[in-house]
Coordinates of C-alpha atoms in Angstrom, one line a residue:
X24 CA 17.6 -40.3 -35.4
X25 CA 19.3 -38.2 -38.1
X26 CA 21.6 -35.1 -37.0
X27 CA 18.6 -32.8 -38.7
X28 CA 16.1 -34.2 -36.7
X29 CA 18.2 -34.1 -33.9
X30 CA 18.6 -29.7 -34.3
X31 CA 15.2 -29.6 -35.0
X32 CA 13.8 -31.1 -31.8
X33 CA 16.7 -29.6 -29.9
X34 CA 15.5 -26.1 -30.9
X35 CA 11.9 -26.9 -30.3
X36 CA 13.1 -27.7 -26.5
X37 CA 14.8 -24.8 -26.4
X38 CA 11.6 -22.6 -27.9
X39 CA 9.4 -24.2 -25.3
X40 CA 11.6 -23.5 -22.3
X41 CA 12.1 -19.7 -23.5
X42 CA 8.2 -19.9 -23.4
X43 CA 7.4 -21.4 -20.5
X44 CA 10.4 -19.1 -18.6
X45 CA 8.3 -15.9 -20.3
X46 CA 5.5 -17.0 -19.2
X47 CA 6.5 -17.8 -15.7
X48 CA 8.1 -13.9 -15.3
X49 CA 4.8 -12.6 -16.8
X50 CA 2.5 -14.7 -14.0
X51 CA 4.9 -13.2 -11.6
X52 CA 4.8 -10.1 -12.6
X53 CA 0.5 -10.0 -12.7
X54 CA 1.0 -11.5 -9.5
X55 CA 2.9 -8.4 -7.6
X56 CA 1.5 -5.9 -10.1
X57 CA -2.4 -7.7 -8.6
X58 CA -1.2 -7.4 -5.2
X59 CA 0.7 -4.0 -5.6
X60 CA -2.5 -2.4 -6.8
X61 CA -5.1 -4.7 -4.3
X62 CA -3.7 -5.3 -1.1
X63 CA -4.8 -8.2 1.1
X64 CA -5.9 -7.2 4.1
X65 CA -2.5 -7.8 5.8
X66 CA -1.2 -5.5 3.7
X67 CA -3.4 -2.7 4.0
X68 CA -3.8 -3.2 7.6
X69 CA -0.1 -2.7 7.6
X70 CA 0.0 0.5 5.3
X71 CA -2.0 2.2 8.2
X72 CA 1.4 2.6 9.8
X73 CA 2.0 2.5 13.7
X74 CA -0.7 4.6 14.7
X75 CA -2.4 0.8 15.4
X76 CA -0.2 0.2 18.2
X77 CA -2.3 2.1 20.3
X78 CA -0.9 1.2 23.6
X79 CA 2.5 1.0 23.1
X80 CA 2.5 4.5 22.1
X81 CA 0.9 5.7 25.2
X82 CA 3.7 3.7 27.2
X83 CA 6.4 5.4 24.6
X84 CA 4.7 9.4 25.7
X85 CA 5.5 8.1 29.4
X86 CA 9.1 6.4 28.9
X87 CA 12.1 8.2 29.8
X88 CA 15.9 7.2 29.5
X89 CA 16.8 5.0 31.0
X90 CA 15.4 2.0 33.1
X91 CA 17.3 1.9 36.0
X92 CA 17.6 -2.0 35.6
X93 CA 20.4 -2.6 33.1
X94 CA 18.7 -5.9 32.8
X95 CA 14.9 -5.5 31.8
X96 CA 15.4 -6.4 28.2
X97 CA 18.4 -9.0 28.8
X98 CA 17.8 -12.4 27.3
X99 CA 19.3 -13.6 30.8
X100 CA 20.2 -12.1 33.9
X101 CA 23.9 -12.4 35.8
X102 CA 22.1 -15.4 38.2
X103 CA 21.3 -16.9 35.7
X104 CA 23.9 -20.1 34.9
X105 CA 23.1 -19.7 30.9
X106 CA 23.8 -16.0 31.5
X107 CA 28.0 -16.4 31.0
X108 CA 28.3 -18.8 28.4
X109 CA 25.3 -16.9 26.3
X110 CA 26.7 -13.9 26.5
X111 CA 30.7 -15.5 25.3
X112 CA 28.7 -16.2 22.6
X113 CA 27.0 -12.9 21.9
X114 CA 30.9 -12.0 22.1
X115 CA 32.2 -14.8 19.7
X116 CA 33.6 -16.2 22.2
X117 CA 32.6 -19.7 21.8
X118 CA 35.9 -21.6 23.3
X119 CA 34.4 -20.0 26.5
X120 CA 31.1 -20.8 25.6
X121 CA 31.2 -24.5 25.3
X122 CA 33.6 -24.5 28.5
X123 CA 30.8 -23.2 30.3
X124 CA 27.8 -25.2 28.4
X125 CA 29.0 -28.9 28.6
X126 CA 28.8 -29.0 32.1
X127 CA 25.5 -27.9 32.1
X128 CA 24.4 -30.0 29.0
X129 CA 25.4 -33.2 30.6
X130 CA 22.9 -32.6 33.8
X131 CA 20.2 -32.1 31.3
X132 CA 19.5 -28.8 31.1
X133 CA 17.9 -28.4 27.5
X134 CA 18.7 -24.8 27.1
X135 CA 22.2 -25.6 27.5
X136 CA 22.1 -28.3 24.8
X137 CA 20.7 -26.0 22.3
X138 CA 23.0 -23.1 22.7
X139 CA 25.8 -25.7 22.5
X140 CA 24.8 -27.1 19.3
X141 CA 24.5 -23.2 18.3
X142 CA 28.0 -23.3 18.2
X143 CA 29.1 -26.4 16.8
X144 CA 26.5 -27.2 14.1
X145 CA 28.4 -25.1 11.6
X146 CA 31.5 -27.2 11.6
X147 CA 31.7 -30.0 8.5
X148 CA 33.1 -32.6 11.4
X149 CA 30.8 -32.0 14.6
X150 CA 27.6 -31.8 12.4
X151 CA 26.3 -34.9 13.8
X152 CA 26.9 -33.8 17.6
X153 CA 25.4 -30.6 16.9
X154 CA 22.5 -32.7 15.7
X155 CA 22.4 -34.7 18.6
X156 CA 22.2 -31.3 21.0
X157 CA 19.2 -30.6 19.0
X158 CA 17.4 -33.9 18.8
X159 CA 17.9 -34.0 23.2
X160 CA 16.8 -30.5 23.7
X161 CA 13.3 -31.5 21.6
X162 CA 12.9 -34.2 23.8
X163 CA 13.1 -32.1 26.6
X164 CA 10.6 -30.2 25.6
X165 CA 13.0 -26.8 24.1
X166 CA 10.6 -26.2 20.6
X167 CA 13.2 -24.1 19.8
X168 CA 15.8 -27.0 18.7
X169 CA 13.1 -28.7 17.4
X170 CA 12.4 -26.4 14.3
X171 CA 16.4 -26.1 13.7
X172 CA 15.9 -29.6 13.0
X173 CA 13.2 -28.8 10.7
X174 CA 13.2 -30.1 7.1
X175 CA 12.8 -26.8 5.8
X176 CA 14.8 -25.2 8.0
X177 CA 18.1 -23.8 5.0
X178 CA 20.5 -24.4 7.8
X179 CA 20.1 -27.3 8.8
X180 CA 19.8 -28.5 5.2
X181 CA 23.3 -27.0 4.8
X182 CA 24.8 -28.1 7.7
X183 CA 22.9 -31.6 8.9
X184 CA 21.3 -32.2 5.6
X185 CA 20.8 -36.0 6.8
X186 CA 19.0 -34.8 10.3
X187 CA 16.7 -33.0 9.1
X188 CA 12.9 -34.1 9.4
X189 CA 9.1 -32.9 9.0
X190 CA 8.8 -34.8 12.3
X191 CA 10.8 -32.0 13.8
X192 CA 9.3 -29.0 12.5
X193 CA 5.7 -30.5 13.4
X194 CA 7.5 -30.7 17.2
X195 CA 8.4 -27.7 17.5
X196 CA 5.5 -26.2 16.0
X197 CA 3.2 -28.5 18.9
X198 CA 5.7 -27.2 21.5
X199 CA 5.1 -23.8 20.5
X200 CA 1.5 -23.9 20.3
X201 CA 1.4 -25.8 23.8
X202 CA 4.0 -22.7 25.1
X203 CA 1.3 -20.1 23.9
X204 CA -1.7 -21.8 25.0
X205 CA -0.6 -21.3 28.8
X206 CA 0.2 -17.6 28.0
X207 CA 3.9 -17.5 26.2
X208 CA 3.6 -14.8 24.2
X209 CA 7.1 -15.0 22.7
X210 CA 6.1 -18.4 21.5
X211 CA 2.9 -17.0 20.5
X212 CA 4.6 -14.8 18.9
X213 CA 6.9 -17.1 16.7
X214 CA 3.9 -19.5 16.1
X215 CA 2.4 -16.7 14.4
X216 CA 4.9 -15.6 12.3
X217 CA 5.5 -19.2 11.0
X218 CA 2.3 -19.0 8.8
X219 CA 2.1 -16.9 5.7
X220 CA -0.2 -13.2 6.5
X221 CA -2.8 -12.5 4.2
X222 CA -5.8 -11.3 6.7
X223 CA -6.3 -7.8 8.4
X224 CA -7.7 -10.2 11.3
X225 CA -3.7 -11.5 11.4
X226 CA -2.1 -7.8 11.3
X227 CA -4.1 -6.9 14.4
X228 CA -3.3 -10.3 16.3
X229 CA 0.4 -9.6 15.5
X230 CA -0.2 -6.4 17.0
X231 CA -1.3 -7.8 19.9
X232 CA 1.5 -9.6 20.2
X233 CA 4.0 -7.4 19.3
X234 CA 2.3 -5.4 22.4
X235 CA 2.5 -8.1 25.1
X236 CA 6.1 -9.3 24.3
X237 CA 7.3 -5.6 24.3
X238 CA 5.3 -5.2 27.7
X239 CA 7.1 -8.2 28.7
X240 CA 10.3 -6.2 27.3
X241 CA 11.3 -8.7 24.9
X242 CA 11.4 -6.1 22.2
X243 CA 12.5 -7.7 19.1
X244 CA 8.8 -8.6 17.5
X245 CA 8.5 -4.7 17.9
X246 CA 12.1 -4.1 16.5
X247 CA 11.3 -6.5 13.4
X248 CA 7.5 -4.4 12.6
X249 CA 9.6 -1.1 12.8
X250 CA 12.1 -2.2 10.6
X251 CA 9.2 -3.4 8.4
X252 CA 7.5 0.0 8.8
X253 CA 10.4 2.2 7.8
X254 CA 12.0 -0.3 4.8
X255 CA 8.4 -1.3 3.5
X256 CA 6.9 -4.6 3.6
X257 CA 7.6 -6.9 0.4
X258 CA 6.2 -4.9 -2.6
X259 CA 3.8 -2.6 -0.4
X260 CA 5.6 0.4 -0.2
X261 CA 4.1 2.8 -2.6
X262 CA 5.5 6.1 -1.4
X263 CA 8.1 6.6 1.2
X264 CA 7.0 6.8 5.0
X265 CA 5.7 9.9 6.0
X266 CA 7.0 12.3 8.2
X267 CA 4.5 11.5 10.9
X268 CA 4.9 7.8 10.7
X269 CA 8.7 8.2 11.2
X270 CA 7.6 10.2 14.1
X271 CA 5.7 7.4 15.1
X272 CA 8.3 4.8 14.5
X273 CA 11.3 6.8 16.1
X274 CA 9.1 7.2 19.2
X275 CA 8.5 3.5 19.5
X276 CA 12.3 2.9 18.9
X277 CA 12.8 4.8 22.2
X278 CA 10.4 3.3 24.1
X279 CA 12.9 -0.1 23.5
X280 CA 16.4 1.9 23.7
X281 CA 14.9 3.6 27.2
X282 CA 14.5 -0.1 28.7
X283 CA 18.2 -0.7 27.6
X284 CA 17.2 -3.2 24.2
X285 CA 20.6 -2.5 22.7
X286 CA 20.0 -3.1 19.1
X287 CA 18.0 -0.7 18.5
X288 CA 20.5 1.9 19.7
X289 CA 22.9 0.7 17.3
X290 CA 19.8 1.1 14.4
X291 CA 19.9 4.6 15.7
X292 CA 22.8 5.5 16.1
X293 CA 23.6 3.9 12.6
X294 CA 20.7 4.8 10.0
X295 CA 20.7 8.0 8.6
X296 CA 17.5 8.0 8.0
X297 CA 16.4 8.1 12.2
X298 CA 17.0 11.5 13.9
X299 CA 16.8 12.0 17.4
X300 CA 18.5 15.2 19.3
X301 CA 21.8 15.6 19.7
X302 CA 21.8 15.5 23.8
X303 CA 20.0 12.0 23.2
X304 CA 22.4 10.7 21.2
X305 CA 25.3 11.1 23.0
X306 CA 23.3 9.5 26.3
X307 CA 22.4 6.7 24.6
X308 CA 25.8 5.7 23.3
X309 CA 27.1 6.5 26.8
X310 CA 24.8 3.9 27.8
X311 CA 24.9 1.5 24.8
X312 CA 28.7 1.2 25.8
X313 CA 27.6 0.3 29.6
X314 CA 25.7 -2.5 28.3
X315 CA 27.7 -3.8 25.8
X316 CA 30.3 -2.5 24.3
X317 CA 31.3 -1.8 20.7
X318 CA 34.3 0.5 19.3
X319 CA 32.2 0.3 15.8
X320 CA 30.1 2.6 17.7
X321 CA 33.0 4.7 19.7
X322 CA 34.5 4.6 16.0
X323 CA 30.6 6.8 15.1
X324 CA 31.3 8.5 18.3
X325 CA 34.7 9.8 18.2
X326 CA 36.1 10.1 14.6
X327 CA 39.7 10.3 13.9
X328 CA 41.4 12.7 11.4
X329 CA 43.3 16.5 11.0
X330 CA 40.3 18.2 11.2
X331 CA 39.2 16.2 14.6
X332 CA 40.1 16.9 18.2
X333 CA 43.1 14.9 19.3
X334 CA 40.8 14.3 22.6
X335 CA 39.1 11.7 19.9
X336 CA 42.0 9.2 19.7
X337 CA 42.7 9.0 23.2
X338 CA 38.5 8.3 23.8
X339 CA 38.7 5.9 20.8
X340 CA 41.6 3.9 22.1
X341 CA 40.3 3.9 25.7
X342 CA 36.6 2.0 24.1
X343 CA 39.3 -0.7 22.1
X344 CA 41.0 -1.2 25.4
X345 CA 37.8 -1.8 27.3
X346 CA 36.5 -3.9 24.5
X347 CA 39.4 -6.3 24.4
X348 CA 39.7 -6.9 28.0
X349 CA 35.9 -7.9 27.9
X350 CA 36.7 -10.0 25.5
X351 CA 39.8 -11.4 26.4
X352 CA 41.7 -10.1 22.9
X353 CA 44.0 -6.9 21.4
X354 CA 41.9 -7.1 18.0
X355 CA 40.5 -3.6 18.7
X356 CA 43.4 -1.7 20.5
X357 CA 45.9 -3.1 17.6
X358 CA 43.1 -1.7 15.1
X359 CA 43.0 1.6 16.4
X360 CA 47.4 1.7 16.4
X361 CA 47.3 0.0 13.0
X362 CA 45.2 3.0 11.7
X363 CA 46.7 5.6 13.1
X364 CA 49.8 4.7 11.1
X365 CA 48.5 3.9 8.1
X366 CA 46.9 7.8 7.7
X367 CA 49.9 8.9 9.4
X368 CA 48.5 10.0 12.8
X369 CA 50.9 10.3 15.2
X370 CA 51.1 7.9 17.4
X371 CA 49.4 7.6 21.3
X372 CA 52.1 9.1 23.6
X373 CA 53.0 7.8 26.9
X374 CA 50.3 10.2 28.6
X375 CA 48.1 9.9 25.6
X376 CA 48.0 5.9 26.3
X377 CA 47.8 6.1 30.3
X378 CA 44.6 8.4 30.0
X379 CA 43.0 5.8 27.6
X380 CA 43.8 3.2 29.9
X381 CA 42.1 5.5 32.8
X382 CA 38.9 5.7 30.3
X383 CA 38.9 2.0 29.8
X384 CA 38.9 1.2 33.5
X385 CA 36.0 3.6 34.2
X386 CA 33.7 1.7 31.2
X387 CA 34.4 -1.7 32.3
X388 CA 34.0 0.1 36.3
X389 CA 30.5 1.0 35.1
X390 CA 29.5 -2.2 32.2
X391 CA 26.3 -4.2 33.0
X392 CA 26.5 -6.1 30.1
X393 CA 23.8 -7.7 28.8
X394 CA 22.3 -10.6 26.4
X395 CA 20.6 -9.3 23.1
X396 CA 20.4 -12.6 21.2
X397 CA 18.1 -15.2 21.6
X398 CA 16.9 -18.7 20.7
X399 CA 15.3 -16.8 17.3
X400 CA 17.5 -14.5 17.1
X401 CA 21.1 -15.7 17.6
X402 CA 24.4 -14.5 16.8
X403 CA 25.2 -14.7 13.4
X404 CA 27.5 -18.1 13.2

């Protein structure tokens, strides 16, 4: 072929890619513009807002702060023998964790396995063990391990690229479905969301579900339809939530943060966009901090600067002194002296660092700390 052949059919290539890549974005964009201006029924039954959830807004008009159980919305409870390692996790304290786990993964507890291979599956050189954890727990009958090991699962393409099967996914998916059939309705739940939405007839079962689980107070499926509620869902949001929705959605948030479900308080506490009074606010970080504690939010709490009480400082580095000894670490406390010099704070005195210390022993005195995370929704590794 001669070099002027050659250009030509090079530039022809080229001319049909940068039409069939035009063409593509215009399909796309007929696509979202159709289903920005006609709304399947998921989507409109969505764009009615929360009023739909009926019941849990009756049970939100009759919640008050807070549940006297510190562990109603805990993935596990202190008896529990998953409750210690899950929540070194939660803490990223996985050299506890797997401590903790082994023992229990070699007597064949299948929960045990997974969270183990929670933690190690992101290493280059225990990828196969991690794998392993995974494969067992199926077995056992965890559906949960079974979709990590899914095919189209990005994870586990990125981390155990060669373990990862259809068979797997199709496991977990039959494990879920026998899980809901006999009244789970967190697998339910998950089995649902699996699918792609298009119907109204699917909003309202989500509903549904989102209703049982958070009577059940396992609150993230409400947590997630909030958050879908206030930020818009794909390309449905058309005009920014009204006020009375955010009324709607705020309440609903409380009805969770009331039974202790600690992330939303943090969404609270951290979005601008949710306002709640001021007397609530400061109870609910009070409490946040009993079940699990966080100087990011004593940081939100208690600012440091000139213009702020001194009182502050001493508050701040009581929370970092509590946090560490929780966690077994002097990440937070350093932080705290580290910028205190670096914006030219003076420095905790003697009597200054004794009353912290007498603040830190009261919050761990009081802590009931508790599991947020979950086989969906773990920490992020």
């Amino acid at each position: 072929m001669s070099r002027i052949k050659f250009r030509t059919l090079f530039k022809n290539i080229i001319k049909w890619l940068a039409i069939a890549f035009v063409s593509l974005v215009l399909i796309v964009f007929l696509v979202f513009g159709y289903l920005w201006l006609f709304p399947d029924g998921f989507t409109a039954r969505h764009n009615e807002g929360p009023k739909v959830l009926t019941e849990l807004l009756h049970m939100a008009e009759q919640s008050k702060p807070f549940n006297p159980d510190p562990y109603i919305a805990s993935t596990y409870r202190p008896e529990n023998p998953l409750y210690q390692p899950v929540l070194a996790i939660q803490r990223h304290r996985w050299d506890i964790a797997e401590k903790l786990l082994e023992p229990l993964a070699e007597k064949g507890n299948a929960d045990a396995m997974f969270w183990l291979a929670e933690i190690t599956y992101g290493s280059p050189y225990r990828s196969s063990k991690a794998a392993h954890l995974y494969q067992k727990s199926a077995e056992l009958g965890n559906p949960y391990a079974a979709l990590r090991l899914d095919v189209d699962n990005s994870d586990c393409q990125r981390f155990m690229s060669g373990y990862c099967k259809e068979k797997w996914g199709k496991l977990g998916r039959k494990l879920l479905k026998e899980r809901a059939d006999k009244g789970d309705v967190k697998a339910g739940y998950y089995l649902l969301r699996d699918k792609l939405l298009t119907t109204e007839e699917e909003h309202k079962k989500l509903e549904s579900l989102v209703t049982a689980n958070a009577k059940n107070h396992y609150y993230r499926p409400l947590a997630d339809l909030l958050k879908r509620y206030l930020k818009g869902y794909y390309f449905d949001r058309k005009e920014p939530l009204s006020s009375e929705n955010k009324r709607l959605v705020i309440q609903l948030m409380k009805l969770a943060v009331n039974n202790n479900y600690v992330p939303l308080m943090s969404e609270i506490i951290f979005d601008d966009d949710i306002s709640v009074t001021s007397e609530y606010m400061e109870k609910m970080i009070n409490k946040r901090n009993e079940l699990d504690i966080s100087v990011t939010v004593c940081r939100e709490f208690y600012p440091v600067g000139e213009d702020k009480p001194r009182i502050n400082v001493i508050k701040l580095a009581g929370c970092a002194i509590a946090s560490d000894q929780e966690v077994n670490r002097y990440h937070d406390f350093n932080m705290v002296k580290s910028n205190l010099k670096y914006n030219d704070y003076p420095p905790l005195s003697e009597a200054e660092l004794s009353q912290a210390k007498h603040i830190a022993d009261n919050i761990i005195k009081n802590m009931t700390p508790v599991i947020y995370i979950d086989e969906m929704n773990s920490v992020n590794l």
